[in-house]
CSV table of C-alpha atoms in Angstrom, one decimal:
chain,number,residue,atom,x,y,z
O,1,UNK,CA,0.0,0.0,0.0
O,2,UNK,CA,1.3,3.8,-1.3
O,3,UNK,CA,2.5,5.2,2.3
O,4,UNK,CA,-0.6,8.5,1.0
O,5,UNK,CA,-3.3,6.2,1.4
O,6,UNK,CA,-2.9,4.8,4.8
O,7,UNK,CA,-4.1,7.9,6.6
O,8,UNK,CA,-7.4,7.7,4.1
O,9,UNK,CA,-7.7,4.1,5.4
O,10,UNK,CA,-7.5,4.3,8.6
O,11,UNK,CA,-9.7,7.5,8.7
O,12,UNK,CA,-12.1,5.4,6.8
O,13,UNK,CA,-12.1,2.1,9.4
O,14,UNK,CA,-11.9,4.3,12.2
O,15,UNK,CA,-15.2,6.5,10.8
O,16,UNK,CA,-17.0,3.1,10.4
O,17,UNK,CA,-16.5,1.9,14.2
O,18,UNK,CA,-17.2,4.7,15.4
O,19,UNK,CA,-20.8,4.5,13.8
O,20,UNK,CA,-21.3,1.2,14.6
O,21,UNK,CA,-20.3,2.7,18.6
O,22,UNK,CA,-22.9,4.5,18.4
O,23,UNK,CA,-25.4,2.1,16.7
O,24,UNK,CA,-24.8,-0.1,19.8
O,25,UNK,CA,-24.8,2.5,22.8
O,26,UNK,CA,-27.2,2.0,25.2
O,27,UNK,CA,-28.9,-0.9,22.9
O,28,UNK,CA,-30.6,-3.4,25.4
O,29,UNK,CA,-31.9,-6.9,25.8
O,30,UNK,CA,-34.9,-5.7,25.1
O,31,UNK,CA,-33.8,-4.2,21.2
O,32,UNK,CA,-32.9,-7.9,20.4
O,33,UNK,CA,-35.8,-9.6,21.3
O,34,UNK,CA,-36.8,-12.2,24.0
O,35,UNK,CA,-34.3,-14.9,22.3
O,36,UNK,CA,-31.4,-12.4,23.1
O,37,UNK,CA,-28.3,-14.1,24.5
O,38,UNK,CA,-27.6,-11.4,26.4
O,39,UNK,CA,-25.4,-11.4,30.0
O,40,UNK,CA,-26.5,-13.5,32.6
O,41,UNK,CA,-24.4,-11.4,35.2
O,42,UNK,CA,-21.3,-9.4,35.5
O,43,UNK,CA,-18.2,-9.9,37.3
O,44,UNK,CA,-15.8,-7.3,39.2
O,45,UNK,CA,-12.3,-9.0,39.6
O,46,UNK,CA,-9.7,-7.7,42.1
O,47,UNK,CA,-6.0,-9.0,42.3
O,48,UNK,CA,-7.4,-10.7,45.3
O,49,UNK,CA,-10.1,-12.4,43.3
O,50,UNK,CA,-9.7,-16.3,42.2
O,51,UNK,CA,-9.4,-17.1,39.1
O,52,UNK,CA,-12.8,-16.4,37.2
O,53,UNK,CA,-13.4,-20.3,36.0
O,54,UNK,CA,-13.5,-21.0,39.7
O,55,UNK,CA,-16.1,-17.9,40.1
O,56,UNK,CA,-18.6,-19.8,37.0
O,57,UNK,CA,-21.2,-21.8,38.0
O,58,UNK,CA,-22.5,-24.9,36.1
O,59,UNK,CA,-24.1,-23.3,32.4
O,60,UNK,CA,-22.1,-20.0,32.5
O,61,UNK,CA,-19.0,-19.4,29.9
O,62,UNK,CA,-16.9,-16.2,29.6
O,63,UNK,CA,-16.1,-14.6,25.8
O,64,UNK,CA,-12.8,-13.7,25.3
O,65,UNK,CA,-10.7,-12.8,22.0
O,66,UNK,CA,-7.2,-12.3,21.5
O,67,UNK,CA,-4.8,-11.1,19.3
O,68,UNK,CA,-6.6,-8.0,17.9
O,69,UNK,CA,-7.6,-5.0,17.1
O,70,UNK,CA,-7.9,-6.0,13.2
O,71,UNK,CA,-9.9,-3.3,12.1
O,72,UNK,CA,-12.8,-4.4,9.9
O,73,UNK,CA,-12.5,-8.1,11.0
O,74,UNK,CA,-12.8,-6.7,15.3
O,75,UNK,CA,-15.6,-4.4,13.7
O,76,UNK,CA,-17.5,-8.1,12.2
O,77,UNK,CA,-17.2,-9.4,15.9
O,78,UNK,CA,-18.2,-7.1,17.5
O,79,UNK,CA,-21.4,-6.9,15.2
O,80,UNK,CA,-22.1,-10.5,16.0
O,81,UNK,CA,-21.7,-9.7,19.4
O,82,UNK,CA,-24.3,-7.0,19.8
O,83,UNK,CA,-26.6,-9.2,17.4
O,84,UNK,CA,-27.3,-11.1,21.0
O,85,UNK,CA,-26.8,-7.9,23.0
O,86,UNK,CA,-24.1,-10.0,25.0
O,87,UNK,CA,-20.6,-8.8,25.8
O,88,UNK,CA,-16.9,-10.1,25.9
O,89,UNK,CA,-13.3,-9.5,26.8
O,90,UNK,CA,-11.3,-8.3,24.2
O,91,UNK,CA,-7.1,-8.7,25.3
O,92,UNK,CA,-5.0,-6.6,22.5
O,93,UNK,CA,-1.7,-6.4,21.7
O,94,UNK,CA,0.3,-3.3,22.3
O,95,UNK,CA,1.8,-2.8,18.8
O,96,UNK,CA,-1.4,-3.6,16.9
O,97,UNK,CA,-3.4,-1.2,19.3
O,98,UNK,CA,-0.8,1.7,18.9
O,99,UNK,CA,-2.2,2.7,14.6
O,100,UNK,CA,-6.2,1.9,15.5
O,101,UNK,CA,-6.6,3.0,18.7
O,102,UNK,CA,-10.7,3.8,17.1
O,103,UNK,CA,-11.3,0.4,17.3
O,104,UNK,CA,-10.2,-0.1,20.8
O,105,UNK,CA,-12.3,3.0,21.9
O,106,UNK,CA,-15.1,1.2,20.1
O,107,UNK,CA,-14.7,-1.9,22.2
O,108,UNK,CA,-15.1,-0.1,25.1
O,109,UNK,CA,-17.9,2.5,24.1
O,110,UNK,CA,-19.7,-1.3,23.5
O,111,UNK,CA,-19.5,-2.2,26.9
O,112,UNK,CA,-16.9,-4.4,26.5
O,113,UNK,CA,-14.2,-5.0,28.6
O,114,UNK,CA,-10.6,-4.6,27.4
O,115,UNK,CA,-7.2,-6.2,28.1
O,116,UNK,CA,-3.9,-6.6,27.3
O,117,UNK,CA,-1.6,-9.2,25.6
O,118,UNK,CA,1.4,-8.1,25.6
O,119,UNK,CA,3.5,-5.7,23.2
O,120,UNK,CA,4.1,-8.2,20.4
O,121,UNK,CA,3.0,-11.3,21.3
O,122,UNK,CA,6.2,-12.4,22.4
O,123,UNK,CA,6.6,-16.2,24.7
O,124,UNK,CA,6.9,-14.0,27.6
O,125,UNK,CA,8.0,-17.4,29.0
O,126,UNK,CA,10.9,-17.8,27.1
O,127,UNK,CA,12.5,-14.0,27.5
O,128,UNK,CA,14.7,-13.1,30.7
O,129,UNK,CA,12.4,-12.0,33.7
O,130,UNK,CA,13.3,-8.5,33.6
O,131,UNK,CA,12.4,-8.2,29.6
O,132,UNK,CA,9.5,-10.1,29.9
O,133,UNK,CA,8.0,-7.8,32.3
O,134,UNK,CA,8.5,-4.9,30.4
O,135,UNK,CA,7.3,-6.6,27.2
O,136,UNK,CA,4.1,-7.4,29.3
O,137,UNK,CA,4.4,-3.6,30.7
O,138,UNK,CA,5.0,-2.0,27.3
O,139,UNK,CA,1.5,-4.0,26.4
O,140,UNK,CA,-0.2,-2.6,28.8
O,141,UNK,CA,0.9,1.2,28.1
O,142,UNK,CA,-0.6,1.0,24.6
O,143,UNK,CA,-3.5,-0.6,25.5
O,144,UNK,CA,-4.6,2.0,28.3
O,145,UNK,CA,-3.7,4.9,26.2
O,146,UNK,CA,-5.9,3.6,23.6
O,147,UNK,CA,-9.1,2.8,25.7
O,148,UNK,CA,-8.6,6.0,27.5
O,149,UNK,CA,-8.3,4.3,31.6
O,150,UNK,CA,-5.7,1.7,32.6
O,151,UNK,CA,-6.6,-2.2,32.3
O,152,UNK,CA,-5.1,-4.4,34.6
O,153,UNK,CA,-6.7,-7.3,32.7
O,154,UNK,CA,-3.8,-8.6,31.2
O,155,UNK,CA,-3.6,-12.3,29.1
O,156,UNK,CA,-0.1,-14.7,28.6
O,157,UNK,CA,0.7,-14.5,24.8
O,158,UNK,CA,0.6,-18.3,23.7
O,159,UNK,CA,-0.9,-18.7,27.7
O,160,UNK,CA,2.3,-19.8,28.5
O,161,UNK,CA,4.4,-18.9,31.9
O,162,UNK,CA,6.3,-19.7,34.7
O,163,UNK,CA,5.8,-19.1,38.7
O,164,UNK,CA,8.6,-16.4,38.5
O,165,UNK,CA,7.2,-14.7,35.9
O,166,UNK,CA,3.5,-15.0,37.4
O,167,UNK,CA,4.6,-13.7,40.6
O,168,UNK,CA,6.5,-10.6,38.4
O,169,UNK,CA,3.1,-9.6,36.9
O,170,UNK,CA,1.2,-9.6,39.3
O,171,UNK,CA,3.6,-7.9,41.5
O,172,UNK,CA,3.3,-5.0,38.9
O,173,UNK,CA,-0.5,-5.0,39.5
O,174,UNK,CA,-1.4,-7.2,36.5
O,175,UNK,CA,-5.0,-9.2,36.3
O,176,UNK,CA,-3.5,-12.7,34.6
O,177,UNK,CA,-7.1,-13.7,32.9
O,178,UNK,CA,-6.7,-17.7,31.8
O,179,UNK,CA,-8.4,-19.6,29.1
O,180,UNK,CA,-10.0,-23.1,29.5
O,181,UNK,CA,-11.3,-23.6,26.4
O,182,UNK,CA,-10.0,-23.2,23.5
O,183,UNK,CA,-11.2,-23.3,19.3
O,184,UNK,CA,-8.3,-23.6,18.1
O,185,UNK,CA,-9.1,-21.0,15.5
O,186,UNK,CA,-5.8,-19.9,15.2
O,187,UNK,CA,-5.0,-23.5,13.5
O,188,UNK,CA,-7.0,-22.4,10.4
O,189,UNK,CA,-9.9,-24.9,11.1
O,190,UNK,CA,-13.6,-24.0,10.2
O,191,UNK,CA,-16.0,-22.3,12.1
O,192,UNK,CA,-18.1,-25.8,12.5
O,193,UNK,CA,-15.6,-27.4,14.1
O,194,UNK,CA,-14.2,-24.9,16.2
O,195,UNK,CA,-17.4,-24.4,17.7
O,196,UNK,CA,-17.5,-28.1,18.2
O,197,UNK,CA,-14.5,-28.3,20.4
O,198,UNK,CA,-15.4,-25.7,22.2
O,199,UNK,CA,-18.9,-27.2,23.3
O,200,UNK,CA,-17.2,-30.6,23.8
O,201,UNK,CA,-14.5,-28.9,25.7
O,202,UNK,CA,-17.5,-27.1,27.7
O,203,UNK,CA,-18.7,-30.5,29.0
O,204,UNK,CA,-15.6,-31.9,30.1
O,205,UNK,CA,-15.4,-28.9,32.3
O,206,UNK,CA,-18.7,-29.1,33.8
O,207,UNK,CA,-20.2,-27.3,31.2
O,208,UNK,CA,-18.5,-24.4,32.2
O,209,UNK,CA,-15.2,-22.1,31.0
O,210,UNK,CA,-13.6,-19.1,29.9
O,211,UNK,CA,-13.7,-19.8,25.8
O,212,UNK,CA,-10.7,-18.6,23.9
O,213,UNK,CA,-11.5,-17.2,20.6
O,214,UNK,CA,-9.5,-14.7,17.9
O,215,UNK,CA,-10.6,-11.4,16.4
O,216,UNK,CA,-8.1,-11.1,13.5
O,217,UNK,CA,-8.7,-13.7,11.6
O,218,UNK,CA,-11.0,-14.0,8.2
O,219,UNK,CA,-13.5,-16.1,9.6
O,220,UNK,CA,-13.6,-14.6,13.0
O,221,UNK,CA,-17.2,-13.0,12.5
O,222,UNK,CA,-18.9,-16.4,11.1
O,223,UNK,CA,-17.0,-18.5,14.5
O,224,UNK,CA,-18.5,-15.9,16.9
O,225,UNK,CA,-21.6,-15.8,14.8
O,226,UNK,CA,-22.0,-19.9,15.1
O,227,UNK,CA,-20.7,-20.0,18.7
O,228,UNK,CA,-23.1,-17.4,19.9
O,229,UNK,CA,-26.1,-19.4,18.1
O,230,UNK,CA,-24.8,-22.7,19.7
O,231,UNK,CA,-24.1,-21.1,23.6
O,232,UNK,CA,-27.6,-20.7,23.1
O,233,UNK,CA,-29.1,-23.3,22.0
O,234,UNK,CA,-27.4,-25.4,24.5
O,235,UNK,CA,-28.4,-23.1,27.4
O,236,UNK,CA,-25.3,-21.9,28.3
O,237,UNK,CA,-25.4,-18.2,30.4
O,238,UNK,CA,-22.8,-15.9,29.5
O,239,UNK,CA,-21.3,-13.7,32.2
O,240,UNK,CA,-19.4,-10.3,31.5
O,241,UNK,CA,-16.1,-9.0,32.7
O,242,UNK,CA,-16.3,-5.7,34.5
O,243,UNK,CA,-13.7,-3.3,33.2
O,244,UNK,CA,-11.7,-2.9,36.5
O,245,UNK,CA,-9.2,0.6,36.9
O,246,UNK,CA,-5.7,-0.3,37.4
């Protein structure tokens, strides 16, 4: 792409989310009907909390999405999302944040709730202590810049640490956020049977979880799409994050 034209094109993405904001602000259960998925309830953590999938009860998921923002593939999500007038945890990555922070402000003018994932997407894991921290830190910067408030919320690239390093974050006031199931979406497989594993997954964990999906990718919207249909069908309950200060 000519360097002239990104400006125009991120003017252009950033004009779009911003209407599709304002399409969704203040929308209720009641604008998408009875069959709405919706949010069953709504969770505040603390650094003192436990770990959210010990906070579900039978039937009730969380919605997470990493990797993003994307711009017009976050937008498609968070269409679908609104669709069923639910809401999700978004966890972005510092130096994909940093040129659209419209669609991060967008997430959170949703009602979403918004996290970070590092700066690059680095195996935090694998780095020395000290520049794994900062890597995790850096993250973190760009994401609360971008939403306007600092996010504690913060979710292991690849999900992948150590006790040292899980000590270290949360030391600098981090909220780790875990997955427990997971669609494997990032493997390229269809939307069919990423949904799948998720609901099998579901009922090996007493049909209950924090459900790892991806924003980024091309079929992002039609996975959320199918997943949302499914959550409901089989009477799951999803229940929101509350977007804690730091």
């Amino acid at each position: 792409m000519r360097p002239a034209l990104r400006p125009l094109l991120r003017a252009t993405v950033f004009a779009g989310l911003v209407l599709v904001s304002a399409c969704l602000e203040g929308r209720s259960e009641a604008d998408c009907g009875p069959d709405a998925l919706g949010v069953s309830r709504t969770l505040m953590l603390t650094r003192e909390s436990p770990a959210p999938y010990d906070l579900l009860e039978p039937g009730e998921v969380i919605l997470t999405f990493d990797d993003g923002p994307a711009w017009h593939r976050t937008g498609r999500v968070l269409n679908e999302l609104s669709k069923e007038c639910t809401q999700a945890t978004f966890f972005l990555q510092g130096n994909r944040v940093q040129p659209w922070t419209g669609i991060a402000k967008s997430l959170r003018e949703a009602g979403h709730s918004v996290g970070s994932h590092s700066w690059d997407h680095a195996n935090l894991a694998e780095l020395p202590l000290d520049e794994a921290v900062a890597n995790a830190k850096q993250g973190q910067d760009a994401v609360s810049r971008a939403i306007g408030q600092e996010t504690p919320l913060f979710r292991y690239p690849f999900i992948a640490t150590t006790p040292e390093l899980t000590k270290a974050i949360r030391a600098e006031g981090l909220i780790d956020v875990t997955v427990t199931v997971d669609g494997a979406d990032w493997t390229g497989n269809s939307p069919e049977q990423a949904v799948a594993q998720i609901l099998e997954m579901l009922e090996q964990h007493d049909r209950r979880g924090m459900i790892l999906l991806h924003d980024p990718f091309p079929k992002s919207a039609a996975r959320t799409r199918l997943l949302l249909q499914s959550l409901k069908s089989e009477g799951y309950r999803v229940v929101a994050l509350e977007q804690p200060q730091g």
